PDB file of C-alpha atoms in Angstrom:
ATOM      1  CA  UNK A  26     188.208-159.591 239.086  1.00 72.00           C
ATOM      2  CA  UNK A  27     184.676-159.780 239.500  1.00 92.00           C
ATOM      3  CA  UNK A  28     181.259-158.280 239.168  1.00 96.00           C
ATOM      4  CA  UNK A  29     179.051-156.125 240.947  1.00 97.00           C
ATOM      5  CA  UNK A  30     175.371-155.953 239.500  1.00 97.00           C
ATOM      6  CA  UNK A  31     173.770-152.187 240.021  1.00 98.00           C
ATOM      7  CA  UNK A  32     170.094-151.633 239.434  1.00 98.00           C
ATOM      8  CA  UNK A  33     168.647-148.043 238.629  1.00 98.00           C
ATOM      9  CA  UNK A  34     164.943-147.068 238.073  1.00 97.00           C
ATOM     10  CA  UNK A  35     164.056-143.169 236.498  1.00 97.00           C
ATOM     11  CA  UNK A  36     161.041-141.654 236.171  1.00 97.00           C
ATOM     12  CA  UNK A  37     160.912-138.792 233.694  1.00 97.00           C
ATOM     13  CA  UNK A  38     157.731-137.151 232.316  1.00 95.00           C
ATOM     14  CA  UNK A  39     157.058-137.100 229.154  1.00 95.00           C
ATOM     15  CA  UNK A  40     155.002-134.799 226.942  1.00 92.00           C
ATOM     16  CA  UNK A  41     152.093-136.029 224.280  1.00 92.00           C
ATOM     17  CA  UNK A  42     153.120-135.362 220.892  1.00 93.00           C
ATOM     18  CA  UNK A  43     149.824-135.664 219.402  1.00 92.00           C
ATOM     19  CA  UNK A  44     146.353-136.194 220.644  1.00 92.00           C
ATOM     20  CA  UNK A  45     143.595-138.535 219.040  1.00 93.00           C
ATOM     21  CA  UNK A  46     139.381-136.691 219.431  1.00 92.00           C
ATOM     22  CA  UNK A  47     137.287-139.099 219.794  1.00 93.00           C
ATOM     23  CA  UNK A  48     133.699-137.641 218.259  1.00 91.00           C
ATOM     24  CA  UNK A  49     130.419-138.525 217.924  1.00 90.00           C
ATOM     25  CA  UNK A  50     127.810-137.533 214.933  1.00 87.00           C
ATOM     26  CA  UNK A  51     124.440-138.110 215.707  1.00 80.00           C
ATOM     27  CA  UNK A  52     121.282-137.710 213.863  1.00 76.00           C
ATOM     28  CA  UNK A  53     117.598-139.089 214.312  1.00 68.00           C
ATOM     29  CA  UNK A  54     114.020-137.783 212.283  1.00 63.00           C
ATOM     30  CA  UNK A  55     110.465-138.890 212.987  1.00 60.00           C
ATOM     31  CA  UNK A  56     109.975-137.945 209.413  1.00 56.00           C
ATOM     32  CA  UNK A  57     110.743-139.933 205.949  1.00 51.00           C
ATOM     33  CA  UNK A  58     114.147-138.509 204.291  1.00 55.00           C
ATOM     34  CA  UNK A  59     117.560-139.235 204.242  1.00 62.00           C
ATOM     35  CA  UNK A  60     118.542-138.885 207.028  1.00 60.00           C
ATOM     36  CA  UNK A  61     121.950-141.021 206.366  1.00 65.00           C
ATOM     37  CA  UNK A  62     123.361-138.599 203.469  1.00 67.00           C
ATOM     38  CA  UNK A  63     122.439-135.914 205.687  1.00 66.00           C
ATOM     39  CA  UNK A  64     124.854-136.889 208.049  1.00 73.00           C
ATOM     40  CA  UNK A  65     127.510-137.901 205.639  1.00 78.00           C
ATOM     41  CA  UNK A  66     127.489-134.630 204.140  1.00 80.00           C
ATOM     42  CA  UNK A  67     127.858-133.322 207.844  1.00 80.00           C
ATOM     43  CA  UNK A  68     131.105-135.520 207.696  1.00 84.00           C
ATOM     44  CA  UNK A  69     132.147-134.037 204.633  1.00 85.00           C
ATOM     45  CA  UNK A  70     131.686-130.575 205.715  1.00 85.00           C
ATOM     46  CA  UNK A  71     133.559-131.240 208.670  1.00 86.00           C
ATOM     47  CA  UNK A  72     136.774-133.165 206.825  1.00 88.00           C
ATOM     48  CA  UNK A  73     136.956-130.080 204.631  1.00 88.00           C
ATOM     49  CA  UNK A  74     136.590-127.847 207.450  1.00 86.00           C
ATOM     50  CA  UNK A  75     139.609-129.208 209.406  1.00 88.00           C
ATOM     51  CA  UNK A  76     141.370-129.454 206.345  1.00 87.00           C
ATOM     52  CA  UNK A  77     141.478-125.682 206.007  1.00 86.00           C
ATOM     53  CA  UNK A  78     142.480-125.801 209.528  1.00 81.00           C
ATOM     54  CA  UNK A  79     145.796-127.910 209.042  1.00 85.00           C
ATOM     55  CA  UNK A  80     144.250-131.324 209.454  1.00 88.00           C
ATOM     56  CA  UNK A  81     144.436-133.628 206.824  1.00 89.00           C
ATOM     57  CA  UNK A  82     141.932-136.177 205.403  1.00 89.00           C
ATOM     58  CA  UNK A  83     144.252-138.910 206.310  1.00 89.00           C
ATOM     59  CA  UNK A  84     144.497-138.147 210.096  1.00 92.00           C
ATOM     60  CA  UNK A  85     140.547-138.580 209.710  1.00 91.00           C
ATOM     61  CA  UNK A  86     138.620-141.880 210.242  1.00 90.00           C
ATOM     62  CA  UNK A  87     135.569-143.318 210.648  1.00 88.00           C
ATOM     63  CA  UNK A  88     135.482-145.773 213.103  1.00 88.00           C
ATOM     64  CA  UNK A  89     131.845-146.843 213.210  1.00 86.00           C
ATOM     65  CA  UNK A  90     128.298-146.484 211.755  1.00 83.00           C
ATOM     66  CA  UNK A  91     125.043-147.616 213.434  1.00 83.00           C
ATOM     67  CA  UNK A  92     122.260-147.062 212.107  1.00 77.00           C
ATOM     68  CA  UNK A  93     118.144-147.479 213.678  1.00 73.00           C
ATOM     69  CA  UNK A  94     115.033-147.692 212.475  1.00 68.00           C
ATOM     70  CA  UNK A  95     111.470-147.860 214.196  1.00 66.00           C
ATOM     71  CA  UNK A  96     108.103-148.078 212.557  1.00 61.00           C
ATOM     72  CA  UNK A  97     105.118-146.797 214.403  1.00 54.00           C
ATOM     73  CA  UNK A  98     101.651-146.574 213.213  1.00 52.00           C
ATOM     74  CA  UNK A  99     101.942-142.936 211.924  1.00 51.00           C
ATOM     75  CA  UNK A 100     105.497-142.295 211.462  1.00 55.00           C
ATOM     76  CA  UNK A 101     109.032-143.994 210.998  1.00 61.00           C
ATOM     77  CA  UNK A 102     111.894-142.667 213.178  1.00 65.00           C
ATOM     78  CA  UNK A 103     115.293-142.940 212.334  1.00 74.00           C
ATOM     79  CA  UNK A 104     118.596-142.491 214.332  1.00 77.00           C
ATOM     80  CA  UNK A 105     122.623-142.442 213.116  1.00 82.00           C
ATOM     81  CA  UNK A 106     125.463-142.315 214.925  1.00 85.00           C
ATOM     82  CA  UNK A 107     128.774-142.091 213.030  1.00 86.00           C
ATOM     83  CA  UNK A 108     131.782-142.627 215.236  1.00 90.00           C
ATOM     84  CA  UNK A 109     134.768-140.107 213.984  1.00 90.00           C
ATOM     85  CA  UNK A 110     138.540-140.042 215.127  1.00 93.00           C
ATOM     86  CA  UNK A 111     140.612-137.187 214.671  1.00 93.00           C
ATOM     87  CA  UNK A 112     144.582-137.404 214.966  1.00 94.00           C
ATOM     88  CA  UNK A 113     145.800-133.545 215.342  1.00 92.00           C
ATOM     89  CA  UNK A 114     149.237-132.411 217.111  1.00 90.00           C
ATOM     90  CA  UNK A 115     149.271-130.056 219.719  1.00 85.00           C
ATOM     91  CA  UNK A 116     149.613-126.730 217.328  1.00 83.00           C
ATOM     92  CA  UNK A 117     146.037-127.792 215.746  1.00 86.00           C
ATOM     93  CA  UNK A 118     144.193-129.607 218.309  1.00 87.00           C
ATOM     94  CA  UNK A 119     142.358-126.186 219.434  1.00 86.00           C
ATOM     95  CA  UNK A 120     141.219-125.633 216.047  1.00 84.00           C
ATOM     96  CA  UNK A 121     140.100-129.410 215.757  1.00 87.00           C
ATOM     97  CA  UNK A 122     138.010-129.524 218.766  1.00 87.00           C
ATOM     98  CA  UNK A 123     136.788-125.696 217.453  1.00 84.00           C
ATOM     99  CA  UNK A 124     135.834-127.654 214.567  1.00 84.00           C
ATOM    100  CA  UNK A 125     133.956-130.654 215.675  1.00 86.00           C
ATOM    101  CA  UNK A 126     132.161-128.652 218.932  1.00 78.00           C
ATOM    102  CA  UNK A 127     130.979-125.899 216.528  1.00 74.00           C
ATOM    103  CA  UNK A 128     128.329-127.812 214.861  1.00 80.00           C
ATOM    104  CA  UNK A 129     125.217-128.842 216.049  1.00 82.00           C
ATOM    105  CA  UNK A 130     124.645-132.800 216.271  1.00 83.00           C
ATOM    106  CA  UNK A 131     128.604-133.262 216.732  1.00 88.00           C
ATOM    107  CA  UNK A 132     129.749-133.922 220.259  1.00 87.00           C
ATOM    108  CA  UNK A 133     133.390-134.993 221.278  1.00 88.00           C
ATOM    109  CA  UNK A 134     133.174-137.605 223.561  1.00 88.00           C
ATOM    110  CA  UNK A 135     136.819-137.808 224.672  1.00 88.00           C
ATOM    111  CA  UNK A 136     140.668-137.137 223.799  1.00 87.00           C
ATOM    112  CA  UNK A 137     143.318-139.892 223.894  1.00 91.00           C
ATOM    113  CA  UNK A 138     146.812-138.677 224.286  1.00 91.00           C
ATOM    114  CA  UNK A 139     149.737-140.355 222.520  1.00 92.00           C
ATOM    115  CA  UNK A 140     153.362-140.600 223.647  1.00 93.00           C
ATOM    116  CA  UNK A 141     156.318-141.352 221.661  1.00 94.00           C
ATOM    117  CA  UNK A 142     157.667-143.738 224.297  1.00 94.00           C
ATOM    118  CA  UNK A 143     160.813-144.891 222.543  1.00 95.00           C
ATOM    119  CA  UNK A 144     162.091-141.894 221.668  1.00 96.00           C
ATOM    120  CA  UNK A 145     161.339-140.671 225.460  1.00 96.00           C
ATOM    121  CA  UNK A 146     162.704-143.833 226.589  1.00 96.00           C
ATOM    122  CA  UNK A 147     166.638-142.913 224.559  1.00 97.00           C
ATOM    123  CA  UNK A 148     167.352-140.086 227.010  1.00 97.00           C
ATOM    124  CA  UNK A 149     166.342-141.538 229.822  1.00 97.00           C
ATOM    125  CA  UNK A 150     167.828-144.858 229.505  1.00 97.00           C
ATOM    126  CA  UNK A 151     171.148-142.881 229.319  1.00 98.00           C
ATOM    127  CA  UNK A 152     170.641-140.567 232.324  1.00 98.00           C
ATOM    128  CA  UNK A 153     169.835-143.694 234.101  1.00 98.00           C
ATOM    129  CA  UNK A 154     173.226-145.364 232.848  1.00 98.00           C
ATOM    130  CA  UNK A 155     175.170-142.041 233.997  1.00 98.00           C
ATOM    131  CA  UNK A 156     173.754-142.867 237.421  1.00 98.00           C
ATOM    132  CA  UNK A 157     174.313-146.042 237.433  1.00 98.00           C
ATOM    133  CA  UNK A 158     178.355-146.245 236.533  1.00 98.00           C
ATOM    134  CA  UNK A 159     178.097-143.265 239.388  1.00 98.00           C
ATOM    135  CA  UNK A 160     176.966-145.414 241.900  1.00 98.00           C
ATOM    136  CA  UNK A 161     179.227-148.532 240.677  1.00 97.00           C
ATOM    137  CA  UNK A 162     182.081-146.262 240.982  1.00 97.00           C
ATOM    138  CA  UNK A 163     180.879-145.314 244.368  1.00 97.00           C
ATOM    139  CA  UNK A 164     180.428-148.944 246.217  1.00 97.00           C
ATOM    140  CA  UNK A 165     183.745-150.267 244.183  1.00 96.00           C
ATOM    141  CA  UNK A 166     186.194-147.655 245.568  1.00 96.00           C
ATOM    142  CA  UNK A 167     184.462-148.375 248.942  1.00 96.00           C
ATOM    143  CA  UNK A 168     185.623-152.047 248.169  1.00 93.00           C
ATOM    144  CA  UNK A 169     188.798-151.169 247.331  1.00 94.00           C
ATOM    145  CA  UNK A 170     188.131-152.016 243.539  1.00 95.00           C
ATOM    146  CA  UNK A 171     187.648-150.407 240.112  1.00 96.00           C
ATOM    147  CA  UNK A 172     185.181-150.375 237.492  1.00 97.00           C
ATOM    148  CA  UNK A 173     186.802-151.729 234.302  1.00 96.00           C
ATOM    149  CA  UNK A 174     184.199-152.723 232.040  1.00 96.00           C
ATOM    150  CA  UNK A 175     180.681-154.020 231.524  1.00 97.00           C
ATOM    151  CA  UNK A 176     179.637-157.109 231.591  1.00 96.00           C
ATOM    152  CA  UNK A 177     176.036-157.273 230.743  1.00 97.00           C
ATOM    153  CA  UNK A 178     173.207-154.632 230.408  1.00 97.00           C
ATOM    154  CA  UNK A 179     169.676-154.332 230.242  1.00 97.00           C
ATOM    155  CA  UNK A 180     166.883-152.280 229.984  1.00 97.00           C
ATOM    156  CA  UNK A 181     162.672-152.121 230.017  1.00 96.00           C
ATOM    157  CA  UNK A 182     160.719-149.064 230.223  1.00 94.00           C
ATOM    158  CA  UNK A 183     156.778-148.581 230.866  1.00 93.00           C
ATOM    159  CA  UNK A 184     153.663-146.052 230.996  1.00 86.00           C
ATOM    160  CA  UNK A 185     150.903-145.806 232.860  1.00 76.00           C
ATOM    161  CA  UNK A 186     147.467-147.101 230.954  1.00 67.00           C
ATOM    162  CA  UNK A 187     145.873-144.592 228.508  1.00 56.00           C
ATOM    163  CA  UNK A 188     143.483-142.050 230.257  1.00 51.00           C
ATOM    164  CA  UNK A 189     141.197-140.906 227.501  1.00 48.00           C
ATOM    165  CA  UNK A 190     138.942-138.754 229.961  1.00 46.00           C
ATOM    166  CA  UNK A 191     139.409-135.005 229.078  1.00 48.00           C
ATOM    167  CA  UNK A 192     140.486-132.827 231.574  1.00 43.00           C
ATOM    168  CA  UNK A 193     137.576-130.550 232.907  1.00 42.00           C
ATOM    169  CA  UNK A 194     139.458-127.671 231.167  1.00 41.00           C
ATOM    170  CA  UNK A 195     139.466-129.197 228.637  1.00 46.00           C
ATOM    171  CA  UNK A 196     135.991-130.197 228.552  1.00 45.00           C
ATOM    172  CA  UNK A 197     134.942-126.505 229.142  1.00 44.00           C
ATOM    173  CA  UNK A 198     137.130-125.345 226.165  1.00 44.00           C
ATOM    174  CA  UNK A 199     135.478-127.904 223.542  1.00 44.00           C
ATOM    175  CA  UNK A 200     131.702-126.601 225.041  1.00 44.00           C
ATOM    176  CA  UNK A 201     132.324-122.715 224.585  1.00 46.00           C
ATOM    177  CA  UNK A 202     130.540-120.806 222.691  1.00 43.00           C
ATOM    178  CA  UNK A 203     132.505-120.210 219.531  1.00 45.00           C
ATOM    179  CA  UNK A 204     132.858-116.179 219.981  1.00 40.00           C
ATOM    180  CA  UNK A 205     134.397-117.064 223.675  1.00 37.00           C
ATOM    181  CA  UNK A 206     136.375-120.251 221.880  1.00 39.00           C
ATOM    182  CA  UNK A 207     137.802-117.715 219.548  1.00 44.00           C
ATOM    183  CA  UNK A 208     139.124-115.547 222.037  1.00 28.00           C
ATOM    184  CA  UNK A 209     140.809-117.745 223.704  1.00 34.00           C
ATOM    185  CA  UNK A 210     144.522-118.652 222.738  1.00 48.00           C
ATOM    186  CA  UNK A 211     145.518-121.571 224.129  1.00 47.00           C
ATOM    187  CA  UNK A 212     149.095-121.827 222.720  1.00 46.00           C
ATOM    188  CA  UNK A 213     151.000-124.633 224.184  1.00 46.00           C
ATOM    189  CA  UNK A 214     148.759-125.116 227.353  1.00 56.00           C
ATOM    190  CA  UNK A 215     145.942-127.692 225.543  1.00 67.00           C
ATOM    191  CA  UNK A 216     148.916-130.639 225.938  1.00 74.00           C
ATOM    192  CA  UNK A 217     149.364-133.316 228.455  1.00 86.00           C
ATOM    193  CA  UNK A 218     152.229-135.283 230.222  1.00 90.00           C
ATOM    194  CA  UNK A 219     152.793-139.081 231.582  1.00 93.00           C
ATOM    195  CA  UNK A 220     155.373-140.777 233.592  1.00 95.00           C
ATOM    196  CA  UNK A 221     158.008-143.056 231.933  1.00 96.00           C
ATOM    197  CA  UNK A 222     159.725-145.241 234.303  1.00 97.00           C
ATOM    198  CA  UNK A 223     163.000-147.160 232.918  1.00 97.00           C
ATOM    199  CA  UNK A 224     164.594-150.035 234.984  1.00 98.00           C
ATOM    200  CA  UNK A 225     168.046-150.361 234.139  1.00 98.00           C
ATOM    201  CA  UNK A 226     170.357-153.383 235.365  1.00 98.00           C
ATOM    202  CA  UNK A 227     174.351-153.126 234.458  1.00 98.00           C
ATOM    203  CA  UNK A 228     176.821-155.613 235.429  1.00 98.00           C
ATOM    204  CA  UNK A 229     180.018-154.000 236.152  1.00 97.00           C
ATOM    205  CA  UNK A 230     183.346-155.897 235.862  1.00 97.00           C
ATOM    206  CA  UNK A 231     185.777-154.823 238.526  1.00 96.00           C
ATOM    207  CA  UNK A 232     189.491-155.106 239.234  1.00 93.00           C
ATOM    208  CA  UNK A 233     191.786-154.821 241.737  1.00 80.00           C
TER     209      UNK A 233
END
């Protein structure tokens, strides 16, 4: 009787199951006016626009406002910048970022990619179990032993750090003009993937 402690780490990739825009409205006037519900309507506009595009308003926020004013002798300049997020899953991220780049004063700054690590992490955990009672198997027959149980088990699994930075693709995509954006089908192809490493470490009982 004793136990033999095995160690495994897997690396699968992963794919992103949704992705998060990150855009930018900006605004600025060297004349009086309202220059603020301008831009709100802008934001209105666009919410209704990706709504008819399979977005909804609740995968919409507004993350920040800033506002400017300056006061010269003959005229007042103002400047907004409203700070939008957009969640959208792979089937309707082309028509978001069609969306947001075809009006003037929007700009999307970046996308953010987001993983369902735990679900990944399931699978993988169990391939990396399969290989590890394979390899137990392995070093207690050339012992002269058998596995007969576990002992103890545990697991931890990790991602790389967030990389917002769109992919120059990507980048050319959200800049087209909209006749050439139209024309394009992207299908499945506007998606990104990410390493998930899971350490494993089982301790095997064995016996004679």
């Amino acid at each position: 009787m004793g136990i033999l402690r095995i160690t495994v780490d897997h690396t699968v990739r992963i794919t992103a199951t949704s992705a998060r825009v990150h855009a930018l409205v900006r605004g600025s006037s060297t004349f009086s006016g309202d220059l603020t519900g301008k831009k709100s309507a802008l934001v209105r506009e666009i919410v209704a626009d990706l709504g008819g595009r399979g977005v909804g308003e609740d995968q919409i926020e507004v993350t920040g406002v800033r506002l400017g004013t300056r006061e010269g002798k003959l005229l007042t300049s103002q400047s907004i910048e409203i700070s939008l997020v957009v969640s959208a899953d792979p089937a309707h991220l082309p028509e978001a970022l069609g969306a947001l780049s075809d009006r003037p004063g929007v700009s999307v700054e970046h996308l953010e990619w987001v993983y369902d690590e735990f679900e990944a992490s399931i699978p993988a955990t169990a391939q990396a179990m399969t290989m590890a009672r394979r390899k137990a198997d392995a070093v207690a027959a050339a012992a002269g032993q058998q596995v007969s149980g576990i002992a103890n088990a545990s697991d931890s699994w990790s991602v790389p750090g967030p990389r917002p930075l769109m992919a120059q693709a990507e980048m050319a995509y959200a800049a087209a003009p909209r006749a050439a954006r139209e024309a394009v089908d992207l299908g499945l192809e506007l998606n990104a993937t990410t390493e998930l490493r899971v350490h494993l470490s089982v301790d095997f009982e064995l016996a004679s």
